[in-house]
PDB file of C-alpha atoms in Angstrom:
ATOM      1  CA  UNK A   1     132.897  30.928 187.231  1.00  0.00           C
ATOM      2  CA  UNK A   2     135.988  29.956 185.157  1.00  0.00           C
ATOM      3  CA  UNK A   3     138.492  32.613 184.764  1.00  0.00           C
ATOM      4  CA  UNK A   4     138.760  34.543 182.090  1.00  0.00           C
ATOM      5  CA  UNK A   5     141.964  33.176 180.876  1.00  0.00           C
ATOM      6  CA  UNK A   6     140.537  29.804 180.795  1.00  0.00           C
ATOM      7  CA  UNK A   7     137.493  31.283 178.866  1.00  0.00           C
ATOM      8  CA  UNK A   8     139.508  33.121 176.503  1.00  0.00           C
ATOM      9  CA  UNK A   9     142.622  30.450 175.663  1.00  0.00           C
ATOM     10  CA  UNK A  10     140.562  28.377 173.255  1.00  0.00           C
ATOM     11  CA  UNK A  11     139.273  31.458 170.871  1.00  0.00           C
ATOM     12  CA  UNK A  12     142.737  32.781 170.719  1.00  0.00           C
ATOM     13  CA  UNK A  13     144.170  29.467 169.931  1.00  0.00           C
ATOM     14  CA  UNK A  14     141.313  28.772 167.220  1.00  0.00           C
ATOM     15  CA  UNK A  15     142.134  31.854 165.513  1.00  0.00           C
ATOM     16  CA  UNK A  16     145.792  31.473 165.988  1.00  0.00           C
ATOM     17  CA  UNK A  17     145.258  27.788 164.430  1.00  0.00           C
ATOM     18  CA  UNK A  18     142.709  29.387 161.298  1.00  0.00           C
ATOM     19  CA  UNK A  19     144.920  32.419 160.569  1.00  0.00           C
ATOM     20  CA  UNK A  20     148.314  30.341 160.344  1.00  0.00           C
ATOM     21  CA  UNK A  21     151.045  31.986 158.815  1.00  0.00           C
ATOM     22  CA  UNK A  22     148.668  34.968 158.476  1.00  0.00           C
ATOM     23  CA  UNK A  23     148.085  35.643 162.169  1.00  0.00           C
ATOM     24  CA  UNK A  24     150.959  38.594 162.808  1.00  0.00           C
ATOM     25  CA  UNK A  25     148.770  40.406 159.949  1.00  0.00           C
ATOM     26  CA  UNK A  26     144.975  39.967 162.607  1.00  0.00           C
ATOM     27  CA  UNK A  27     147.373  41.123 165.198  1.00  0.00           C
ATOM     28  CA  UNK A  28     145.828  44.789 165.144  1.00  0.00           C
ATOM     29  CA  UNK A  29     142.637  43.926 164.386  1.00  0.00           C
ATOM     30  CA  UNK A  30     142.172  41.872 167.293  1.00  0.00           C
ATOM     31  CA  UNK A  31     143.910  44.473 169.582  1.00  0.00           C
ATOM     32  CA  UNK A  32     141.379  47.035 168.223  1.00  0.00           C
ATOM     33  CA  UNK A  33     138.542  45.076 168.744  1.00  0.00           C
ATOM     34  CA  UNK A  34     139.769  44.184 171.864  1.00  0.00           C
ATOM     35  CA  UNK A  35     139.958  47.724 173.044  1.00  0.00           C
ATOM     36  CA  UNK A  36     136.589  48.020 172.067  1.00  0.00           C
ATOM     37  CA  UNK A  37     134.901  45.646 173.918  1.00  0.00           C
ATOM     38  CA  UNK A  38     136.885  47.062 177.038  1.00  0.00           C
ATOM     39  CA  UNK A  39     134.008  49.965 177.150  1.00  0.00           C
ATOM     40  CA  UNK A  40     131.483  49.433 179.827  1.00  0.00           C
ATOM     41  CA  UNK A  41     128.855  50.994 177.662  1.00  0.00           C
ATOM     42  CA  UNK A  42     129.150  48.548 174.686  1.00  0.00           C
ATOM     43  CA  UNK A  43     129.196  45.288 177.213  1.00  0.00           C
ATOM     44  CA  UNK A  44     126.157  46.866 179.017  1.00  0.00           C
ATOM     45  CA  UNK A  45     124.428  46.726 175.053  1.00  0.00           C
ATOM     46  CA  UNK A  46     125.462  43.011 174.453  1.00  0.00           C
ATOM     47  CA  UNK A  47     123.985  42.468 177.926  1.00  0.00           C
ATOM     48  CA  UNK A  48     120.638  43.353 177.303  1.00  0.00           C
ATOM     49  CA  UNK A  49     118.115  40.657 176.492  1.00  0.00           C
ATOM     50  CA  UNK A  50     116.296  42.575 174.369  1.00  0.00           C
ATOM     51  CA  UNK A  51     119.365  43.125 171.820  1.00  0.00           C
ATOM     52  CA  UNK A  52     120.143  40.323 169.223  1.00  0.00           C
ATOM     53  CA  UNK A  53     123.727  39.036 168.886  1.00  0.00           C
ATOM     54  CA  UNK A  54     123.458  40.067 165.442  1.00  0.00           C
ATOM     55  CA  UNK A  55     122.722  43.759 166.601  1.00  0.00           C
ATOM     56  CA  UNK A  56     125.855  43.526 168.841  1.00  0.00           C
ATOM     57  CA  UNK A  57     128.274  42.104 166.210  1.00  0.00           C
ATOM     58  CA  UNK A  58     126.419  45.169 163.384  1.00  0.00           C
ATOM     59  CA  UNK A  59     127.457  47.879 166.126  1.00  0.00           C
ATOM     60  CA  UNK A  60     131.151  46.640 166.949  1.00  0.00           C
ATOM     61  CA  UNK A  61     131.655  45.819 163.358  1.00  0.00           C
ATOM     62  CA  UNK A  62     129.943  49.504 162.110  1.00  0.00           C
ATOM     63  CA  UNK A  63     132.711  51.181 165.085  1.00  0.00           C
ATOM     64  CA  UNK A  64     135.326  49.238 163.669  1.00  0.00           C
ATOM     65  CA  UNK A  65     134.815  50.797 160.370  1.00  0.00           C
ATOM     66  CA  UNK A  66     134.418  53.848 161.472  1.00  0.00           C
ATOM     67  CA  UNK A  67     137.726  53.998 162.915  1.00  0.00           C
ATOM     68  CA  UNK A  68     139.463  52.824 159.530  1.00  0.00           C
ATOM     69  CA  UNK A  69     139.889  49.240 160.466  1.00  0.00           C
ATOM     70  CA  UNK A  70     138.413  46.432 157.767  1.00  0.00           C
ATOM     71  CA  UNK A  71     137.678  42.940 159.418  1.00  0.00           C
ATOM     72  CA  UNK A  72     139.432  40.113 157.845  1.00  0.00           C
ATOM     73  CA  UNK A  73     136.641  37.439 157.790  1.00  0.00           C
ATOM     74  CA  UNK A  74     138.540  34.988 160.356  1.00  0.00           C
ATOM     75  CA  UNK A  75     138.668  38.227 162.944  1.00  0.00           C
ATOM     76  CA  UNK A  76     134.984  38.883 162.093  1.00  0.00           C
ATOM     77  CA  UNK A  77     134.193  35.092 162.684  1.00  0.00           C
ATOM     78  CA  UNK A  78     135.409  35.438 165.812  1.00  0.00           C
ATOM     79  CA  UNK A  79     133.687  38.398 166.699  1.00  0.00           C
ATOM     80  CA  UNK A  80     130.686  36.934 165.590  1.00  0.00           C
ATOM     81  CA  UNK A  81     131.375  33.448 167.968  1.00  0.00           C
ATOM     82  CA  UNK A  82     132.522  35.785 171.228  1.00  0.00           C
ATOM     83  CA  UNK A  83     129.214  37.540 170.580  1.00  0.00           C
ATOM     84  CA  UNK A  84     126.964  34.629 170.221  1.00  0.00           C
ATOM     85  CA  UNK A  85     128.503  32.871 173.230  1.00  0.00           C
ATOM     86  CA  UNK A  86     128.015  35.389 175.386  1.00  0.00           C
ATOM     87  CA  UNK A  87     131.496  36.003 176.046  1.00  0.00           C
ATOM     88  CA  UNK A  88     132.253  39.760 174.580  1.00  0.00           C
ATOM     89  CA  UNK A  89     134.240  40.230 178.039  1.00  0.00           C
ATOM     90  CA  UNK A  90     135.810  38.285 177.422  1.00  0.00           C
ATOM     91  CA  UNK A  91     137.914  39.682 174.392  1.00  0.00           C
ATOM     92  CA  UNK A  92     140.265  42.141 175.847  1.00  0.00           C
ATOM     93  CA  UNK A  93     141.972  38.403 177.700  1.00  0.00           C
ATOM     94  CA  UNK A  94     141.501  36.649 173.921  1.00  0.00           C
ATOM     95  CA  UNK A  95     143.572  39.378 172.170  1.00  0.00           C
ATOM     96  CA  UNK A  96     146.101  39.623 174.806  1.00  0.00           C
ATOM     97  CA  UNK A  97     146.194  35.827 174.230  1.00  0.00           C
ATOM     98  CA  UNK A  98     146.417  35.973 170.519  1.00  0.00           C
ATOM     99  CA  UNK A  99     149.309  38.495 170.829  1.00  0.00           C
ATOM    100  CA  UNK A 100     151.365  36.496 173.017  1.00  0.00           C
ATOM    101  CA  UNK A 101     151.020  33.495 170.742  1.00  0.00           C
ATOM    102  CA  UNK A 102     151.652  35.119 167.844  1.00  0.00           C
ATOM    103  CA  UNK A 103     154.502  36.590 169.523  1.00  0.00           C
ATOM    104  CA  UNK A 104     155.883  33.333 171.103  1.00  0.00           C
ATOM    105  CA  UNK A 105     155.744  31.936 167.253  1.00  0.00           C
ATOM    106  CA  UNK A 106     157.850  34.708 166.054  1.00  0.00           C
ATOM    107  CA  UNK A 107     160.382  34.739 169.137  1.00  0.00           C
ATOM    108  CA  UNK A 108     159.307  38.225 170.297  1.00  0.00           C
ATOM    109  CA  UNK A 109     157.938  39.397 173.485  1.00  0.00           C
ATOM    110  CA  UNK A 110     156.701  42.376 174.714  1.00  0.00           C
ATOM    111  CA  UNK A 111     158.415  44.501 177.551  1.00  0.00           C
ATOM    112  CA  UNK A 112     157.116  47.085 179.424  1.00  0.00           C
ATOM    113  CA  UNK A 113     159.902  49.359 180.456  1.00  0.00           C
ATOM    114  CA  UNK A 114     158.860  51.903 183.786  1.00  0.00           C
ATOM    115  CA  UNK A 115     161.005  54.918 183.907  1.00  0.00           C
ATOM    116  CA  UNK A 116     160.979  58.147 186.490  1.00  0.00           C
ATOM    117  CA  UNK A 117     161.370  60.061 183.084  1.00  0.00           C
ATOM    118  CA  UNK A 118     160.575  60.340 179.361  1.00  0.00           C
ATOM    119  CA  UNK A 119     163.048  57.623 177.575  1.00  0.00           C
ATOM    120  CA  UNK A 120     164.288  59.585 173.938  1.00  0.00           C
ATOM    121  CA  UNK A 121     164.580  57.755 170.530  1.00  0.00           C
ATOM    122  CA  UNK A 122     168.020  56.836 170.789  1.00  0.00           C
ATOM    123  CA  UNK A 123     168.393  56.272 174.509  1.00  0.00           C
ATOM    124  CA  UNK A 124     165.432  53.951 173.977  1.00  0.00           C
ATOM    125  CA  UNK A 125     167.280  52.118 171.298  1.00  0.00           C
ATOM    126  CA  UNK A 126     169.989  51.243 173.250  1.00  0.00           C
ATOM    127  CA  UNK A 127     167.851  49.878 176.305  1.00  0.00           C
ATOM    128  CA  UNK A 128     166.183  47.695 174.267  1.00  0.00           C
ATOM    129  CA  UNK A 129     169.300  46.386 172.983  1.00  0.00           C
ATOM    130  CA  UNK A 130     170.723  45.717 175.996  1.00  0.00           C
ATOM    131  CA  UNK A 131     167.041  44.156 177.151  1.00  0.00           C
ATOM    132  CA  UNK A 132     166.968  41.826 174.160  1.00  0.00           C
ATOM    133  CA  UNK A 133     171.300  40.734 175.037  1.00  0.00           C
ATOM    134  CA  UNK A 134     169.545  40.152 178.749  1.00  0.00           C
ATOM    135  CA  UNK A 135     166.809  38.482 178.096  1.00  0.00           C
ATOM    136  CA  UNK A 136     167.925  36.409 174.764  1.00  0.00           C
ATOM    137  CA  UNK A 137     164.887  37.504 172.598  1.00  0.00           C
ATOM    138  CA  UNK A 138     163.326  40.068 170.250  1.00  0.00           C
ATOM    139  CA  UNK A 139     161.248  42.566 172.644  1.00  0.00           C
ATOM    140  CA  UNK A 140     158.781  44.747 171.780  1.00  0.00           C
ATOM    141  CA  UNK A 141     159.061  47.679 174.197  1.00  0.00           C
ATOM    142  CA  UNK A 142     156.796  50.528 175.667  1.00  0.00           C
ATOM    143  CA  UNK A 143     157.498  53.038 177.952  1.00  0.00           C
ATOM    144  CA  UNK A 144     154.997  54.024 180.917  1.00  0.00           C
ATOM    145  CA  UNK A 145     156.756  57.306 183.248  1.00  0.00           C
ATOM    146  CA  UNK A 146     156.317  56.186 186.669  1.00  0.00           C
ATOM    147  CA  UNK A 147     157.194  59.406 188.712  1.00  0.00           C
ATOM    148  CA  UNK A 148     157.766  57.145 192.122  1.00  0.00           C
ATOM    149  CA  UNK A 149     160.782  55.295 190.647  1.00  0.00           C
ATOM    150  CA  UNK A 150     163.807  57.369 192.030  1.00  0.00           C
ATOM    151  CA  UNK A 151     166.072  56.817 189.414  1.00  0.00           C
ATOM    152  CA  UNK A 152     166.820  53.739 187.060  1.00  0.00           C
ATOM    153  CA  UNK A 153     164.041  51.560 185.018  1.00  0.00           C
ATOM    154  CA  UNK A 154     161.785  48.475 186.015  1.00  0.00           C
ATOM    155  CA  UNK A 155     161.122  46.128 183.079  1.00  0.00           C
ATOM    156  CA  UNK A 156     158.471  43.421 182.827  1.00  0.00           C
ATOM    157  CA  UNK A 157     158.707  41.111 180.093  1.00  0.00           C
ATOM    158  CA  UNK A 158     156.459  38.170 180.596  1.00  0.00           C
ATOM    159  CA  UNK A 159     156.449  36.872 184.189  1.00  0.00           C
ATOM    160  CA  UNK A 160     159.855  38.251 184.360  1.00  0.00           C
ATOM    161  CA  UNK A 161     160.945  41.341 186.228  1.00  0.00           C
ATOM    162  CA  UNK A 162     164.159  43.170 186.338  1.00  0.00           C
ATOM    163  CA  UNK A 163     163.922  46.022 188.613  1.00  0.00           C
ATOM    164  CA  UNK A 164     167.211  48.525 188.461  1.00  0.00           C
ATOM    165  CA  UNK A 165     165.724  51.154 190.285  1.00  0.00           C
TER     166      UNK A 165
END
């Protein structure tokens, strides 16, 4: 079977292509519904032969609502294509996709920063400055505590590492 970044490349492009200038604006939306179709429980219901693509797309849709979020009709499109193709696994890989090319157009990328501790407001700040000087771009940042790092900070940005710990 073709991996799932292979599956998932053209539906983030598509949408990346329909949404145009618009596509930092889907950006949540597809994250959200991303995170969604992570749960086991709603892939083993759009598994089931005996439920209707349309009966898939009504739940995710009615859960989406539910937690505040309105579907711009090119997101919901896409829902409704995933769905139909059988591919709702593969969305989680389609809105990391999306991200990163909506990221790439906008010269940011996201950086995950692993510390041994909590990293404060203002401490933070000046990491990521530093980062961005490093790595000659915008970065989104996160923080994950890793309690095996000694001392010092791993950051992943990309396929690029720089490990200080």
């Amino acid at each position: 079977m073709a991996e799932l970044a292979t599956i998932a490349r053209p539906y983030a492009e598509a949408l990346f292509g329909a949404a145009g200038g618009n596509a930092g604006a889907l950006k949540e939306q597809v994250a959200a519904l991303a995170a969604l179709a992570g749960s086991a429980e709603l892939r083993q219901f759009a598994d089931n032969p005996k439920v209707a693509s349309v009966q898939v797309f009504d739940l995710v849709a009615g859960i989406a609502l539910q937690k505040g979020l309105s579907l711009d009709p090119r997101v919901g499109n896409l829902l409704r294509t995933v769905i139909e193709n059988g591919r709702l696994s593969a969305l989680p890989e389609i809105g990391a996709q999306f991200a990163a090319l909506v990221n790439r157009s906008s010269g940011v990328s996201d950086a995950t920063i692993e510390s041994a501790f909590p990293i404060d407001g203002s401490a933070l700040a000046d990491v990521v400055a530093t980062l961005e000087k490093r790595f000659g771009r915008k970065l989104n940042a996160s923080v994950t505590v890793v309690p095996e790092l000694i001392g010092g900070i791993r950051v992943t940005v990309g396929d690029e590492v720089l490990d200080t710990s």
